[in-house]
Amino acid sequence: MKRLRILASWLGTLLLLGGTAPVAQAEEPKNLQVMTWNMCGSQRDTWNCAGTGTPDQKTDVVKYHVDTNYVQAALLQEICEDDLTLLMGKLGSTWNKSFFPYKWSQNGVTWNSRCGNDGPADRADRIGTAIVVKGPMADARQYPITVPWTGPNQPFQCATAVWWDTTVCNAHLTLKGSNPDHPDWDYRDDQLAEIQAIVAGFPHMVIGGDFNAQPPDSAGGKPSAWIWPDGFYSTGPDTPGYLECDQTGAERTGRPTHDGGWKLDYLFSGETRRWCALGASAYSDHHVMIESVAVS
């Protein structure tokens, strides 16, 4: 109580002398490292992930980047649910997760996609996408976007990394030709427009994932440049939209993120980009991408 009286007296004297109390300083930006990786974790023959490593090897890749590159949020695609449990055991109790499964739709009737084949001895746990965050997670949910009436239904999900007050979103867009009834239909334009409207409501946001699309200014991406909505993929600083992790200047390109030589994986944010890292992995056909942003 004596200390409080002294402080009150000091403030009163300062005001009488015409001085001003110290102005509160703005908080310094918080650095956040976000990783995206398509793990190619399926053990189903038709997914073509054979020979890309064991669940232990794949989850060790994530743990390595957490320990070495200080990843604090990871957006994971094609991860089996039991492998996510394995990963969380390696990360520890301070981490939290959100998982949503892939589904197959047959004329609007859906069921969960299995990690393994359909035999009784094959893995029956679900496969899907996950967000893992260091510290508390809030508002984890799946948002509805356009998906095939017949074909794969891949979730779009977001969650808030509470320590950074930043929403991180995980997308896995539908590859053209996925609807066997209408192989010429392309869902990515609708999905990107819907995602753009969703993330516009988040004050601080990082969105990433496997977009199954090449950048609009790359040679391979120009035929499908029309799928990218105006104001989503920025053409450089101080222009509408979000800068991409591996973007240089106004050109909307980037290094390949798939063993086939294509850039399919992205990280977009409206926050200040600090650095972007990209590295191939022996344990997936997709590369690991990490972006560090300064959240202010």
GROMACS .gro file of C-alpha atoms in nm:
model
  296
    1MET     CA    1   0.000   0.000   0.000
    2LYS     CA    2   0.287   0.236   0.083
    3ARG     CA    3   0.436   0.174  -0.263
    4LEU     CA    4   0.102   0.265  -0.428
    5ARG     CA    5   0.083   0.592  -0.231
    6ILE     CA    6   0.434   0.686  -0.345
    7LEU     CA    7   0.344   0.617  -0.708
    8ALA     CA    8   0.024   0.826  -0.682
    9SER     CA    9   0.219   1.111  -0.526
   10TRP     CA   10   0.479   1.099  -0.804
   11LEU     CA   11   0.213   1.111  -1.074
   12GLY     CA   12   0.038   1.404  -0.902
   13THR     CA   13   0.363   1.600  -0.878
   14LEU     CA   14   0.437   1.532  -1.244
   15LEU     CA   15   0.099   1.669  -1.352
   16LEU     CA   16   0.139   1.979  -1.135
   17LEU     CA   17   0.475   2.052  -1.295
   18GLY     CA   18   0.322   2.029  -1.639
   19GLY     CA   19   0.484   1.697  -1.727
   20THR     CA   20   0.323   1.402  -1.896
   21ALA     CA   21   0.304   1.041  -1.793
   22PRO     CA   22   0.502   0.791  -2.006
   23VAL     CA   23   0.322   0.688  -2.324
   24ALA     CA   24   0.256   0.315  -2.357
   25GLN     CA   25   0.476   0.159  -2.624
   26ALA     CA   26   0.324  -0.050  -2.900
   27GLU     CA   27   0.395  -0.419  -2.870
   28GLU     CA   28   0.672  -0.553  -3.090
   29PRO     CA   29   0.566  -0.788  -3.371
   30LYS     CA   30   0.561  -1.157  -3.285
   31ASN     CA   31   0.740  -1.387  -3.524
   32LEU     CA   32   0.543  -1.690  -3.640
   33GLN     CA   33   0.684  -1.975  -3.848
   34VAL     CA   34   0.423  -2.170  -4.045
   35MET     CA   35   0.496  -2.490  -4.235
   36THR     CA   36   0.293  -2.660  -4.506
   37TRP     CA   37   0.358  -3.014  -4.626
   38ASN     CA   38   0.168  -3.276  -4.821
   39MET     CA   39   0.296  -3.586  -4.642
   40CYS     CA   40   0.178  -3.843  -4.901
   41GLY     CA   41   0.082  -4.054  -4.602
   42SER     CA   42  -0.173  -4.282  -4.763
   43GLN     CA   43  -0.111  -4.656  -4.767
   44ARG     CA   44  -0.381  -4.708  -5.029
   45ASP     CA   45  -0.230  -4.835  -5.355
   46THR     CA   46  -0.417  -4.588  -5.577
   47TRP     CA   47  -0.265  -4.288  -5.394
   48ASN     CA   48   0.085  -4.371  -5.525
   49CYS     CA   49   0.265  -4.301  -5.198
   50ALA     CA   50   0.445  -4.635  -5.175
   51GLY     CA   51   0.817  -4.597  -5.110
   52THR     CA   52   0.791  -4.250  -4.956
   53GLY     CA   53   0.880  -4.355  -4.605
   54THR     CA   54   0.725  -4.487  -4.288
   55PRO     CA   55   0.491  -4.296  -4.057
   56ASP     CA   56   0.781  -4.263  -3.813
   57GLN     CA   57   1.005  -4.110  -4.080
   58LYS     CA   58   0.736  -3.871  -4.200
   59THR     CA   59   0.647  -3.744  -3.853
   60ASP     CA   60   1.018  -3.705  -3.777
   61VAL     CA   61   1.036  -3.455  -4.066
   62VAL     CA   62   0.780  -3.233  -3.895
   63LYS     CA   63   0.955  -3.269  -3.560
   64TYR     CA   64   1.288  -3.179  -3.723
   65HIS     CA   65   1.152  -2.851  -3.858
   66VAL     CA   66   0.990  -2.771  -3.525
   67ASP     CA   67   1.324  -2.818  -3.351
   68THR     CA   68   1.551  -2.670  -3.620
   69ASN     CA   69   1.347  -2.401  -3.795
   70TYR     CA   70   1.125  -2.312  -3.499
   71VAL     CA   71   0.800  -2.406  -3.674
   72GLN     CA   72   0.507  -2.313  -3.448
   73ALA     CA   73   0.218  -2.410  -3.676
   74ALA     CA   74   0.204  -2.685  -3.937
   75LEU     CA   75  -0.053  -2.733  -4.213
   76LEU     CA   76  -0.047  -3.098  -4.314
   77GLN     CA   77  -0.221  -3.269  -4.603
   78GLU     CA   78  -0.262  -3.643  -4.670
   79ILE     CA   79  -0.194  -3.741  -4.310
   80CYS     CA   80  -0.345  -4.055  -4.159
   81GLU     CA   81  -0.520  -4.003  -3.827
   82ASP     CA   82  -0.309  -4.258  -3.638
   83ASP     CA   83   0.005  -4.092  -3.774
   84LEU     CA   84  -0.121  -3.759  -3.643
   85THR     CA   85  -0.148  -3.920  -3.300
   86LEU     CA   86   0.212  -4.040  -3.340
   87LEU     CA   87   0.321  -3.687  -3.431
   88MET     CA   88   0.146  -3.528  -3.135
   89GLY     CA   89   0.326  -3.768  -2.903
   90LYS     CA   90   0.658  -3.647  -3.045
   91LEU     CA   91   0.565  -3.278  -3.020
   92GLY     CA   92   0.446  -3.296  -2.659
   93SER     CA   93   0.161  -3.171  -2.448
   94THR     CA   94   0.206  -2.801  -2.534
   95TRP     CA   95   0.083  -2.867  -2.890
   96ASN     CA   96  -0.276  -2.892  -3.011
   97LYS     CA   97  -0.433  -3.038  -3.326
   98SER     CA   98  -0.734  -3.015  -3.554
   99PHE     CA   99  -0.814  -3.293  -3.803
  100PHE     CA  100  -1.077  -3.329  -4.075
  101PRO     CA  101  -1.101  -3.634  -4.301
  102TYR     CA  102  -1.113  -3.664  -4.676
  103LYS     CA  103  -1.440  -3.810  -4.799
  104TRP     CA  104  -1.554  -3.978  -5.117
  105SER     CA  105  -1.886  -3.861  -5.252
  106GLN     CA  106  -2.101  -4.080  -5.473
  107ASN     CA  107  -2.396  -3.878  -5.601
  108GLY     CA  108  -2.385  -3.673  -5.281
  109VAL     CA  109  -2.357  -3.969  -5.042
  110THR     CA  110  -2.023  -3.947  -4.862
  111TRP     CA  111  -1.804  -4.171  -4.652
  112ASN     CA  112  -1.464  -4.127  -4.494
  113SER     CA  113  -1.150  -4.210  -4.691
  114ARG     CA  114  -0.937  -4.485  -4.536
  115CYS     CA  115  -0.563  -4.466  -4.484
  116GLY     CA  116  -0.518  -4.816  -4.625
  117ASN     CA  117  -0.676  -5.051  -4.876
  118ASP     CA  118  -1.014  -5.216  -4.815
  119GLY     CA  119  -0.891  -5.553  -4.689
  120PRO     CA  120  -0.957  -5.666  -4.331
  121ALA     CA  121  -0.585  -5.649  -4.250
  122ASP     CA  122  -0.540  -5.300  -4.398
  123ARG     CA  123  -0.537  -4.978  -4.201
  124ALA     CA  124  -0.887  -4.843  -4.147
  125ASP     CA  125  -0.802  -4.512  -3.979
  126ARG     CA  126  -0.908  -4.202  -4.168
  127ILE     CA  127  -0.687  -3.985  -4.387
  128GLY     CA  128  -0.731  -3.610  -4.413
  129THR     CA  129  -0.576  -3.273  -4.337
  130ALA     CA  130  -0.451  -3.142  -4.003
  131ILE     CA  131  -0.345  -2.821  -3.837
  132VAL     CA  132  -0.107  -2.849  -3.544
  133VAL     CA  133  -0.024  -2.544  -3.334
  134LYS     CA  134   0.214  -2.477  -3.051
  135GLY     CA  135   0.018  -2.359  -2.747
  136PRO     CA  136  -0.355  -2.299  -2.727
  137MET     CA  137  -0.577  -2.341  -3.033
  138ALA     CA  138  -0.918  -2.178  -3.075
  139ASP     CA  139  -1.203  -2.173  -3.328
  140ALA     CA  140  -1.090  -2.487  -3.509
  141ARG     CA  141  -1.347  -2.565  -3.773
  142GLN     CA  142  -1.410  -2.676  -4.129
  143TYR     CA  143  -1.559  -2.424  -4.370
  144PRO     CA  144  -1.789  -2.533  -4.653
  145ILE     CA  145  -1.657  -2.490  -5.007
  146THR     CA  146  -1.769  -2.631  -5.341
  147VAL     CA  147  -1.675  -2.999  -5.385
  148PRO     CA  148  -1.763  -3.264  -5.644
  149TRP     CA  149  -2.105  -3.431  -5.622
  150THR     CA  150  -1.920  -3.745  -5.724
  151GLY     CA  151  -1.551  -3.759  -5.642
  152PRO     CA  152  -1.314  -3.663  -5.358
  153ASN     CA  153  -1.425  -3.406  -5.101
  154GLN     CA  154  -1.123  -3.236  -4.944
  155PRO     CA  155  -1.175  -3.011  -4.641
  156PHE     CA  156  -1.084  -2.648  -4.597
  157GLN     CA  157  -1.011  -2.579  -4.232
  158CYS     CA  158  -0.886  -2.296  -4.012
  159ALA     CA  159  -0.784  -2.253  -3.649
  160THR     CA  160  -0.648  -1.968  -3.438
  161ALA     CA  161  -0.298  -1.989  -3.296
  162VAL     CA  162  -0.384  -1.809  -2.973
  163TRP     CA  163  -0.036  -1.698  -2.870
  164TRP     CA  164  -0.004  -1.505  -3.196
  165ASP     CA  165  -0.373  -1.413  -3.236
  166THR     CA  166  -0.341  -1.542  -3.592
  167THR     CA  167  -0.573  -1.766  -3.791
  168VAL     CA  168  -0.396  -2.037  -3.990
  169CYS     CA  169  -0.586  -2.212  -4.268
  170ASN     CA  170  -0.518  -2.537  -4.451
  171ALA     CA  171  -0.639  -2.595  -4.807
  172HIS     CA  172  -0.620  -2.895  -5.038
  173LEU     CA  173  -0.793  -2.801  -5.361
  174THR     CA  174  -0.965  -3.045  -5.595
  175LEU     CA  175  -0.751  -3.157  -5.886
  176LYS     CA  176  -0.913  -3.101  -6.225
  177GLY     CA  177  -1.057  -3.427  -6.356
  178SER     CA  178  -1.144  -3.562  -6.011
  179ASN     CA  179  -1.514  -3.599  -6.093
  180PRO     CA  180  -1.535  -3.916  -6.306
  181ASP     CA  181  -1.876  -3.814  -6.437
  182HIS     CA  182  -1.749  -3.475  -6.553
  183PRO     CA  183  -1.368  -3.493  -6.593
  184ASP     CA  184  -1.362  -3.156  -6.769
  185TRP     CA  185  -1.509  -2.971  -6.471
  186ASP     CA  186  -1.273  -2.754  -6.267
  187TYR     CA  187  -1.365  -2.672  -5.908
  188ARG     CA  188  -1.056  -2.469  -5.815
  189ASP     CA  189  -1.191  -2.132  -5.932
  190ASP     CA  190  -1.499  -2.163  -5.711
  191GLN     CA  191  -1.294  -2.296  -5.421
  192LEU     CA  192  -1.039  -2.013  -5.439
  193ALA     CA  193  -1.312  -1.747  -5.458
  194GLU     CA  194  -1.491  -1.900  -5.158
  195ILE     CA  195  -1.166  -1.927  -4.960
  196GLN     CA  196  -1.084  -1.566  -5.044
  197ALA     CA  197  -1.417  -1.455  -4.896
  198ILE     CA  198  -1.361  -1.664  -4.581
  199VAL     CA  199  -1.009  -1.547  -4.498
  200ALA     CA  200  -1.098  -1.182  -4.565
  201GLY     CA  201  -1.271  -1.186  -4.226
  202PHE     CA  202  -0.954  -1.269  -4.029
  203PRO     CA  203  -0.747  -0.971  -3.903
  204HIS     CA  204  -0.425  -1.180  -3.896
  205MET     CA  205  -0.402  -1.478  -4.128
  206VAL     CA  206  -0.170  -1.729  -4.292
  207ILE     CA  207  -0.318  -1.972  -4.545
  208GLY     CA  208  -0.131  -2.258  -4.707
  209GLY     CA  209  -0.161  -2.605  -4.846
  210ASP     CA  210  -0.162  -2.807  -5.165
  211PHE     CA  211  -0.354  -2.599  -5.418
  212ASN     CA  212  -0.315  -2.848  -5.705
  213ALA     CA  213  -0.250  -2.548  -5.930
  214GLN     CA  214   0.055  -2.381  -6.076
  215PRO     CA  215   0.119  -2.007  -6.029
  216PRO     CA  216  -0.056  -1.786  -6.284
  217ASP     CA  217   0.264  -1.631  -6.420
  218SER     CA  218   0.457  -1.956  -6.460
  219ALA     CA  219   0.474  -2.120  -6.801
  220GLY     CA  220   0.278  -2.422  -6.683
  221GLY     CA  221   0.023  -2.214  -6.497
  222LYS     CA  222  -0.082  -1.970  -6.766
  223PRO     CA  223  -0.352  -2.194  -6.920
  224SER     CA  224  -0.527  -2.209  -6.582
  225ALA     CA  225  -0.445  -1.856  -6.463
  226TRP     CA  226  -0.816  -1.779  -6.483
  227ILE     CA  227  -0.887  -1.988  -6.169
  228TRP     CA  228  -0.713  -1.731  -5.945
  229PRO     CA  229  -0.964  -1.463  -5.836
  230ASP     CA  230  -0.874  -1.096  -5.860
  231GLY     CA  231  -0.728  -0.963  -5.538
  232PHE     CA  232  -0.609  -1.297  -5.401
  233TYR     CA  233  -0.258  -1.354  -5.537
  234SER     CA  234  -0.077  -1.022  -5.495
  235THR     CA  235   0.137  -0.881  -5.774
  236GLY     CA  236   0.382  -0.732  -5.525
  237PRO     CA  237   0.402  -0.508  -5.218
  238ASP     CA  238   0.127  -0.248  -5.181
  239THR     CA  239  -0.101  -0.422  -5.431
  240PRO     CA  240  -0.429  -0.600  -5.352
  241GLY     CA  241  -0.415  -0.953  -5.220
  242TYR     CA  242  -0.167  -1.165  -5.029
  243LEU     CA  243   0.203  -1.210  -5.098
  244GLU     CA  244   0.310  -1.571  -5.144
  245CYS     CA  245   0.597  -1.715  -4.946
  246ASP     CA  246   0.826  -1.779  -5.246
  247GLN     CA  247   0.717  -1.481  -5.454
  248THR     CA  248   0.977  -1.235  -5.584
  249GLY     CA  249   0.853  -0.890  -5.681
  250ALA     CA  250   0.546  -0.867  -5.900
  251GLU     CA  251   0.595  -1.203  -6.071
  252ARG     CA  252   0.356  -1.469  -5.939
  253THR     CA  253   0.582  -1.770  -5.969
  254GLY     CA  254   0.803  -1.972  -5.734
  255ARG     CA  255   1.030  -2.272  -5.709
  256PRO     CA  256   0.887  -2.621  -5.769
  257THR     CA  257   0.735  -2.787  -5.463
  258HIS     CA  258   0.668  -3.128  -5.621
  259ASP     CA  259   0.904  -3.393  -5.751
  260GLY     CA  260   0.741  -3.353  -6.094
  261GLY     CA  261   0.887  -3.002  -6.122
  262TRP     CA  262   0.567  -2.809  -6.047
  263LYS     CA  263   0.485  -2.552  -5.782
  264LEU     CA  264   0.165  -2.676  -5.620
  265ASP     CA  265   0.215  -2.578  -5.255
  266TYR     CA  266   0.169  -2.226  -5.121
  267LEU     CA  267   0.179  -2.003  -4.815
  268PHE     CA  268  -0.002  -1.668  -4.836
  269SER     CA  269  -0.025  -1.399  -4.570
  270GLY     CA  270  -0.104  -1.034  -4.524
  271GLU     CA  271   0.155  -1.015  -4.246
  272THR     CA  272   0.511  -0.895  -4.304
  273ARG     CA  273   0.716  -1.170  -4.465
  274ARG     CA  274   1.050  -1.230  -4.290
  275TRP     CA  275   1.182  -1.530  -4.482
  276CYS     CA  276   1.073  -1.827  -4.688
  277ALA     CA  277   1.237  -2.172  -4.694
  278LEU     CA  278   1.179  -2.467  -4.925
  279GLY     CA  279   1.331  -2.812  -4.903
  280ALA     CA  280   1.277  -3.148  -5.071
  281SER     CA  281   1.213  -3.455  -4.858
  282ALA     CA  282   1.281  -3.820  -4.930
  283TYR     CA  283   0.959  -3.901  -4.743
  284SER     CA  284   0.703  -3.740  -4.976
  285ASP     CA  285   0.663  -3.637  -5.338
  286HIS     CA  286   0.594  -3.284  -5.209
  287HIS     CA  287   0.852  -3.049  -5.061
  288VAL     CA  288   0.836  -2.877  -4.723
  289MET     CA  289   0.766  -2.502  -4.731
  290ILE     CA  290   0.809  -2.273  -4.428
  291GLU     CA  291   0.730  -1.904  -4.400
  292SER     CA  292   0.825  -1.675  -4.116
  293VAL     CA  293   0.600  -1.372  -4.071
  294ALA     CA  294   0.601  -1.083  -3.824
  295VAL     CA  295   0.253  -1.052  -3.677
  296SER     CA  296   0.187  -0.694  -3.570
   0.00000   0.00000   0.00000
